[in-house]
PDB file of C-alpha atoms in Angstrom:
ATOM      1  CA  MET A 294       7.581 -67.641  27.282  1.00 62.00           C
ATOM      2  CA  ASN A 295       5.519 -66.983  30.128  1.00 84.00           C
ATOM      3  CA  ILE A 296       2.654 -64.690  29.638  1.00 86.00           C
ATOM      4  CA  TRP A 297       2.561 -63.212  33.657  1.00 85.00           C
ATOM      5  CA  LYS A 298       6.610 -62.608  32.722  1.00 85.00           C
ATOM      6  CA  TRP A 299       5.606 -60.307  29.326  1.00 84.00           C
ATOM      7  CA  LEU A 300       2.784 -58.302  31.667  1.00 86.00           C
ATOM      8  CA  PHE A 301       5.796 -57.997  34.420  1.00 87.00           C
ATOM      9  CA  ILE A 302       7.394 -55.987  31.890  1.00 88.00           C
ATOM     10  CA  GLY A 303       5.113 -54.220  30.085  1.00 87.00           C
ATOM     11  CA  LEU A 304       3.858 -52.471  34.104  1.00 90.00           C
ATOM     12  CA  VAL A 305       7.256 -52.179  35.047  1.00 91.00           C
ATOM     13  CA  GLY A 306       7.640 -49.780  31.495  1.00 90.00           C
ATOM     14  CA  ILE A 307       4.282 -47.618  32.089  1.00 91.00           C
ATOM     15  CA  ILE A 308       5.772 -47.965  35.567  1.00 92.00           C
ATOM     16  CA  CYS A 309       9.102 -46.177  34.527  1.00 90.00           C
ATOM     17  CA  GLY A 310       7.414 -44.299  31.364  1.00 89.00           C
ATOM     18  CA  LEU A 311       5.114 -42.601  34.225  1.00 89.00           C
ATOM     19  CA  SER A 312       7.720 -42.056  36.478  1.00 88.00           C
ATOM     20  CA  LEU A 313       9.854 -40.485  34.537  1.00 87.00           C
ATOM     21  CA  PHE A 314       6.878 -38.144  32.644  1.00 84.00           C
ATOM     22  CA  LEU A 315       6.153 -37.375  36.736  1.00 81.00           C
ATOM     23  CA  TYR A 316       9.775 -36.273  37.817  1.00 80.00           C
ATOM     24  CA  SER A 317      10.137 -34.253  33.820  1.00 79.00           C
ATOM     25  CA  ARG A 318       7.205 -32.460  34.779  1.00 77.00           C
ATOM     26  CA  LEU A 319       7.701 -31.075  38.567  1.00 76.00           C
ATOM     27  CA  PHE A 320      11.596 -31.153  39.032  1.00 74.00           C
ATOM     28  CA  LEU A 321      13.141 -29.967  35.556  1.00 72.00           C
ATOM     29  CA  GLU A 322      12.777 -26.133  35.246  1.00 72.00           C
ATOM     30  CA  LYS A 323      10.573 -24.218  31.735  1.00 67.00           C
ATOM     31  CA  PRO A 324      13.637 -21.920  30.552  1.00 67.00           C
ATOM     32  CA  ALA A 325      13.374 -19.039  32.164  1.00 66.00           C
ATOM     33  CA  TYR A 326      10.704 -16.095  29.457  1.00 62.00           C
ATOM     34  CA  HIS A 327      12.712 -13.362  28.633  1.00 62.00           C
ATOM     35  CA  LYS A 328      10.263 -10.531  26.363  1.00 61.00           C
ATOM     36  CA  VAL A 329      11.950  -9.489  22.960  1.00 58.00           C
ATOM     37  CA  GLU A 330      12.007  -5.602  22.493  1.00 57.00           C
ATOM     38  CA  THR A 331      11.274  -4.044  19.840  1.00 53.00           C
ATOM     39  CA  THR A 332      12.527  -0.866  18.217  1.00 55.00           C
ATOM     40  CA  ILE A 333      10.406  -0.115  14.692  1.00 52.00           C
ATOM     41  CA  SER A 334      12.752   2.560  12.883  1.00 54.00           C
ATOM     42  CA  LYS A 335      11.072   5.442  11.268  1.00 56.00           C
ATOM     43  CA  LYS A 336      13.521   5.361   8.613  1.00 66.00           C
ATOM     44  CA  SER A 337      13.874   1.498   7.084  1.00 71.00           C
ATOM     45  CA  PRO A 338      10.476   0.045   5.964  1.00 72.00           C
ATOM     46  CA  ASN A 339       9.068  -1.856   7.970  1.00 81.00           C
ATOM     47  CA  PHE A 340       7.116  -3.942   5.158  1.00 85.00           C
ATOM     48  CA  GLN A 341       6.319  -3.944   1.312  1.00 88.00           C
ATOM     49  CA  VAL A 342       3.601  -4.031  -0.408  1.00 89.00           C
ATOM     50  CA  VAL A 343       3.520  -5.702  -4.561  1.00 92.00           C
ATOM     51  CA  MET A 344       2.000  -4.996  -6.957  1.00 92.00           C
ATOM     52  CA  ASN A 345       0.663  -5.016 -10.818  1.00 92.00           C
ATOM     53  CA  LYS A 346      -0.640  -2.018 -12.644  1.00 91.00           C
ATOM     54  CA  LYS A 347      -4.056  -3.745 -12.458  1.00 93.00           C
ATOM     55  CA  GLN A 348      -3.905  -3.391  -8.576  1.00 92.00           C
ATOM     56  CA  PHE A 349      -2.881   0.088  -8.098  1.00 89.00           C
ATOM     57  CA  ASN A 350      -5.409   0.957 -11.270  1.00 89.00           C
ATOM     58  CA  SER A 351      -8.468  -0.070  -9.445  1.00 90.00           C
ATOM     59  CA  ILE A 352      -7.123   0.969  -5.797  1.00 86.00           C
ATOM     60  CA  VAL A 353      -6.996   4.926  -7.407  1.00 85.00           C
ATOM     61  CA  ASN A 354     -10.009   4.388  -8.847  1.00 86.00           C
ATOM     62  CA  GLU A 355     -12.064   3.533  -5.635  1.00 86.00           C
ATOM     63  CA  TYR A 356     -10.972   6.092  -4.319  1.00 81.00           C
ATOM     64  CA  LEU A 357     -11.565   8.077  -7.467  1.00 81.00           C
ATOM     65  CA  THR A 358     -15.109   7.194  -7.371  1.00 82.00           C
ATOM     66  CA  LYS A 359     -15.655   8.961  -3.569  1.00 79.00           C
ATOM     67  CA  LEU A 360     -14.321  12.399  -5.654  1.00 72.00           C
ATOM     68  CA  ASN A 361     -16.387  12.064  -8.947  1.00 69.00           C
ATOM     69  CA  SER A 362     -20.253  13.621  -8.779  1.00 66.00           C
ATOM     70  CA  LYS A 363     -22.413  15.154 -11.008  1.00 65.00           C
ATOM     71  CA  ASP A 364     -20.443  17.790 -12.480  1.00 63.00           C
ATOM     72  CA  LEU A 365     -16.896  16.182 -12.293  1.00 68.00           C
ATOM     73  CA  ARG A 366     -16.358  12.236 -13.545  1.00 76.00           C
ATOM     74  CA  LEU A 367     -12.113  11.629 -13.051  1.00 81.00           C
ATOM     75  CA  ASN A 368     -11.122   7.525 -14.150  1.00 86.00           C
ATOM     76  CA  PHE A 369      -7.309   6.381 -13.974  1.00 88.00           C
ATOM     77  CA  VAL A 370      -5.572   4.055 -16.069  1.00 91.00           C
ATOM     78  CA  LEU A 371      -2.242   3.296 -15.351  1.00 89.00           C
ATOM     79  CA  SER A 372      -0.195   1.265 -18.369  1.00 89.00           C
ATOM     80  CA  ASP A 373       2.940   2.280 -19.431  1.00 87.00           C
ATOM     81  CA  ASP A 374       1.967   5.631 -18.841  1.00 89.00           C
ATOM     82  CA  ALA A 375       0.024   7.023 -16.799  1.00 90.00           C
ATOM     83  CA  GLN A 376      -4.118   8.206 -17.858  1.00 91.00           C
ATOM     84  CA  LEU A 377      -6.791  10.425 -16.298  1.00 86.00           C
ATOM     85  CA  THR A 378      -9.755  10.569 -18.174  1.00 86.00           C
ATOM     86  CA  GLY A 379     -12.606  12.805 -16.927  1.00 83.00           C
ATOM     87  CA  THR A 380     -15.311  16.063 -17.694  1.00 81.00           C
ATOM     88  CA  ILE A 381     -14.572  19.140 -16.419  1.00 75.00           C
ATOM     89  CA  LYS A 382     -17.190  21.748 -16.500  1.00 74.00           C
ATOM     90  CA  ILE A 383     -16.406  24.810 -19.357  1.00 72.00           C
ATOM     91  CA  PHE A 384     -18.324  27.747 -19.082  1.00 72.00           C
ATOM     92  CA  GLY A 385     -21.474  25.497 -17.246  1.00 75.00           C
ATOM     93  CA  GLN A 386     -20.839  22.537 -20.720  1.00 77.00           C
ATOM     94  CA  PRO A 387     -18.774  19.079 -19.268  1.00 78.00           C
ATOM     95  CA  LEU A 388     -16.700  19.089 -21.728  1.00 79.00           C
ATOM     96  CA  ARG A 389     -13.968  15.793 -21.866  1.00 84.00           C
ATOM     97  CA  PHE A 390     -10.506  16.127 -21.636  1.00 82.00           C
ATOM     98  CA  ARG A 391      -7.259  13.008 -21.199  1.00 87.00           C
ATOM     99  CA  LEU A 392      -4.387  14.253 -19.833  1.00 85.00           C
ATOM    100  CA  ILE A 393      -1.516  11.137 -20.451  1.00 89.00           C
ATOM    101  CA  MET A 394       1.284  11.241 -17.989  1.00 90.00           C
ATOM    102  CA  ASN A 395       4.988  10.081 -17.681  1.00 91.00           C
ATOM    103  CA  VAL A 396       5.705   8.136 -14.092  1.00 90.00           C
ATOM    104  CA  SER A 397       8.450   9.134 -11.685  1.00 90.00           C
ATOM    105  CA  VAL A 398       9.683   8.721  -7.777  1.00 89.00           C
ATOM    106  CA  LEU A 399      11.671  11.934  -6.117  1.00 89.00           C
ATOM    107  CA  ALA A 400      14.573  11.358  -4.048  1.00 88.00           C
ATOM    108  CA  ASN A 401      11.613  11.925  -1.132  1.00 87.00           C
ATOM    109  CA  LYS A 402      10.489   8.726  -2.215  1.00 86.00           C
ATOM    110  CA  ASP A 403       7.288  10.762  -3.537  1.00 87.00           C
ATOM    111  CA  LEU A 404       5.304  10.099  -6.933  1.00 88.00           C
ATOM    112  CA  LEU A 405       5.863  12.190  -9.962  1.00 90.00           C
ATOM    113  CA  LEU A 406       3.260  12.313 -12.648  1.00 89.00           C
ATOM    114  CA  LYS A 407       4.310  15.104 -15.448  1.00 91.00           C
ATOM    115  CA  PRO A 408       1.508  15.244 -18.000  1.00 90.00           C
ATOM    116  CA  GLU A 409       2.685  15.087 -21.975  1.00 90.00           C
ATOM    117  CA  VAL A 410      -0.309  15.172 -23.407  1.00 87.00           C
ATOM    118  CA  VAL A 411      -3.855  17.013 -23.080  1.00 85.00           C
ATOM    119  CA  SER A 412      -6.448  16.677 -25.426  1.00 83.00           C
ATOM    120  CA  MET A 413      -9.520  17.999 -24.479  1.00 79.00           C
ATOM    121  CA  GLY A 414     -12.250  18.402 -27.203  1.00 74.00           C
ATOM    122  CA  ASN A 415     -11.205  20.149 -30.644  1.00 74.00           C
ATOM    123  CA  LEU A 416      -9.215  23.034 -27.793  1.00 74.00           C
ATOM    124  CA  ASN A 417      -5.887  23.149 -28.145  1.00 76.00           C
ATOM    125  CA  ILE A 418      -5.517  24.250 -25.168  1.00 79.00           C
ATOM    126  CA  SER A 419      -1.935  24.525 -22.556  1.00 83.00           C
ATOM    127  CA  LEU A 420      -0.511  21.876 -19.927  1.00 85.00           C
ATOM    128  CA  LYS A 421      -0.624  24.690 -17.864  1.00 87.00           C
ATOM    129  CA  ARG A 422      -4.462  25.437 -18.345  1.00 83.00           C
ATOM    130  CA  VAL A 423      -5.417  22.899 -18.175  1.00 80.00           C
ATOM    131  CA  LEU A 424      -3.523  22.153 -14.536  1.00 83.00           C
ATOM    132  CA  GLN A 425      -5.433  24.759 -13.808  1.00 84.00           C
ATOM    133  CA  LEU A 426      -8.453  24.505 -14.185  1.00 78.00           C
ATOM    134  CA  ILE A 427      -8.017  21.455 -12.746  1.00 77.00           C
ATOM    135  CA  GLU A 428      -6.881  22.330  -9.222  1.00 80.00           C
ATOM    136  CA  THR A 429      -9.690  25.002  -9.424  1.00 79.00           C
ATOM    137  CA  GLN A 430     -12.873  22.809  -9.838  1.00 75.00           C
ATOM    138  CA  VAL A 431     -11.442  19.774  -8.182  1.00 74.00           C
ATOM    139  CA  LYS A 432     -11.301  19.306  -4.301  1.00 76.00           C
ATOM    140  CA  LEU A 433      -8.076  17.743  -4.047  1.00 76.00           C
ATOM    141  CA  PRO A 434      -6.948  15.684  -0.849  1.00 77.00           C
ATOM    142  CA  LYS A 435      -4.252  17.323   0.628  1.00 83.00           C
ATOM    143  CA  PHE A 436      -2.262  14.714  -0.534  1.00 82.00           C
ATOM    144  CA  ILE A 437      -1.741  16.080  -3.902  1.00 83.00           C
ATOM    145  CA  SER A 438      -0.785  18.767  -4.996  1.00 87.00           C
ATOM    146  CA  ILE A 439      -0.818  20.612  -8.334  1.00 86.00           C
ATOM    147  CA  ASP A 440       2.318  22.764  -9.867  1.00 87.00           C
ATOM    148  CA  SER A 441       0.797  23.853 -13.319  1.00 83.00           C
ATOM    149  CA  LYS A 442       3.543  26.179 -13.512  1.00 85.00           C
ATOM    150  CA  ASN A 443       6.036  23.780 -13.236  1.00 88.00           C
ATOM    151  CA  VAL A 444       3.598  21.752 -15.083  1.00 89.00           C
ATOM    152  CA  GLU A 445       3.784  18.274 -12.395  1.00 90.00           C
ATOM    153  CA  VAL A 446       1.258  17.108 -10.131  1.00 88.00           C
ATOM    154  CA  VAL A 447       3.049  15.294  -6.876  1.00 89.00           C
ATOM    155  CA  ILE A 448       1.852  12.718  -4.397  1.00 86.00           C
ATOM    156  CA  ALA A 449       2.422  12.872  -1.418  1.00 86.00           C
ATOM    157  CA  LEU A 450       1.717   9.309   0.133  1.00 81.00           C
ATOM    158  CA  GLU A 451       3.379   9.333   3.273  1.00 78.00           C
ATOM    159  CA  LYS A 452       0.317  12.819   4.082  1.00 80.00           C
ATOM    160  CA  ILE A 453      -2.241   9.909   2.888  1.00 77.00           C
ATOM    161  CA  GLN A 454      -4.591   9.374   6.894  1.00 69.00           C
ATOM    162  CA  PHE A 455      -4.066   5.370   7.227  1.00 72.00           C
ATOM    163  CA  ASN A 456      -4.314   5.623  10.166  1.00 75.00           C
ATOM    164  CA  LYS A 457      -1.619   7.775  12.679  1.00 75.00           C
ATOM    165  CA  ASN A 458       0.722   4.631  12.919  1.00 78.00           C
ATOM    166  CA  LEU A 459       0.565   3.311   9.223  1.00 81.00           C
ATOM    167  CA  SER A 460       2.821   5.817   6.164  1.00 81.00           C
ATOM    168  CA  PHE A 461       3.735   4.656   2.946  1.00 83.00           C
ATOM    169  CA  ARG A 462       6.507   6.028   0.479  1.00 86.00           C
ATOM    170  CA  VAL A 463       6.536   4.675  -3.204  1.00 88.00           C
ATOM    171  CA  ASP A 464       9.904   2.354  -2.907  1.00 88.00           C
ATOM    172  CA  ALA A 465       9.916   1.692  -6.807  1.00 89.00           C
ATOM    173  CA  VAL A 466       7.402   1.801 -10.203  1.00 89.00           C
ATOM    174  CA  ASP A 467       8.702  -0.077 -13.143  1.00 90.00           C
ATOM    175  CA  LEU A 468       5.771   0.257 -15.657  1.00 88.00           C
ATOM    176  CA  ALA A 469       7.413  -1.890 -18.010  1.00 89.00           C
ATOM    177  CA  ASN A 470       7.219  -5.201 -15.697  1.00 90.00           C
ATOM    178  CA  ASP A 471       4.247  -4.312 -14.161  1.00 91.00           C
ATOM    179  CA  ARG A 472       5.394  -4.004 -11.311  1.00 92.00           C
ATOM    180  CA  ILE A 473       4.477  -1.098  -8.569  1.00 91.00           C
ATOM    181  CA  VAL A 474       6.676  -1.271  -4.657  1.00 91.00           C
ATOM    182  CA  PHE A 475       5.408   0.810  -1.419  1.00 88.00           C
ATOM    183  CA  ASN A 476       7.027   0.240   1.300  1.00 87.00           C
ATOM    184  CA  GLY A 477       5.328   0.896   4.630  1.00 84.00           C
ATOM    185  CA  TYR A 478       6.637   1.855   8.136  1.00 82.00           C
ATOM    186  CA  LEU A 479       4.442   1.440  11.021  1.00 81.00           C
ATOM    187  CA  ASN A 480       5.331   4.860  13.215  1.00 72.00           C
ATOM    188  CA  LYS A 481       5.079   4.369  16.501  1.00 65.00           C
TER     189      LYS A 481
END
């Protein structure tokens, strides 16, 4: 076969390909763009955050360092239960305490810490009294409420101000399987 024949066939192929390309770009319409309206329900979560105990401890203790002062030192450890340790001033003297609490989720998705055991030096002191001392000496944020009468601490995550459009609620706390799940809500 002649080389000119192959060059001619190649040139015809290039011309046909270019013609098809230009025709598709110039004369065929693009599909219409339709904006999809999204509605965000406040009742169903928009995303989930899953943590293990180590991650949760890190976040809580980072927050507690902001509360700590020379008169108050708090540390939180979540293992098979929740332990809050720290110092409280009694009669002007710092006294170490340890509070062991059971962790559960309330029906409204707030976190409930139910104190079970307390140790404060060699003092024999009731759980109610320790909670009263913590409540009076620690300036607690609005989302933490201590009920010394019922001996419980409630953490309302929905009241935490991340920003005006974001809130969280506890979905599940499974300490045996090292899993804490939070639901995130975008409030628009």
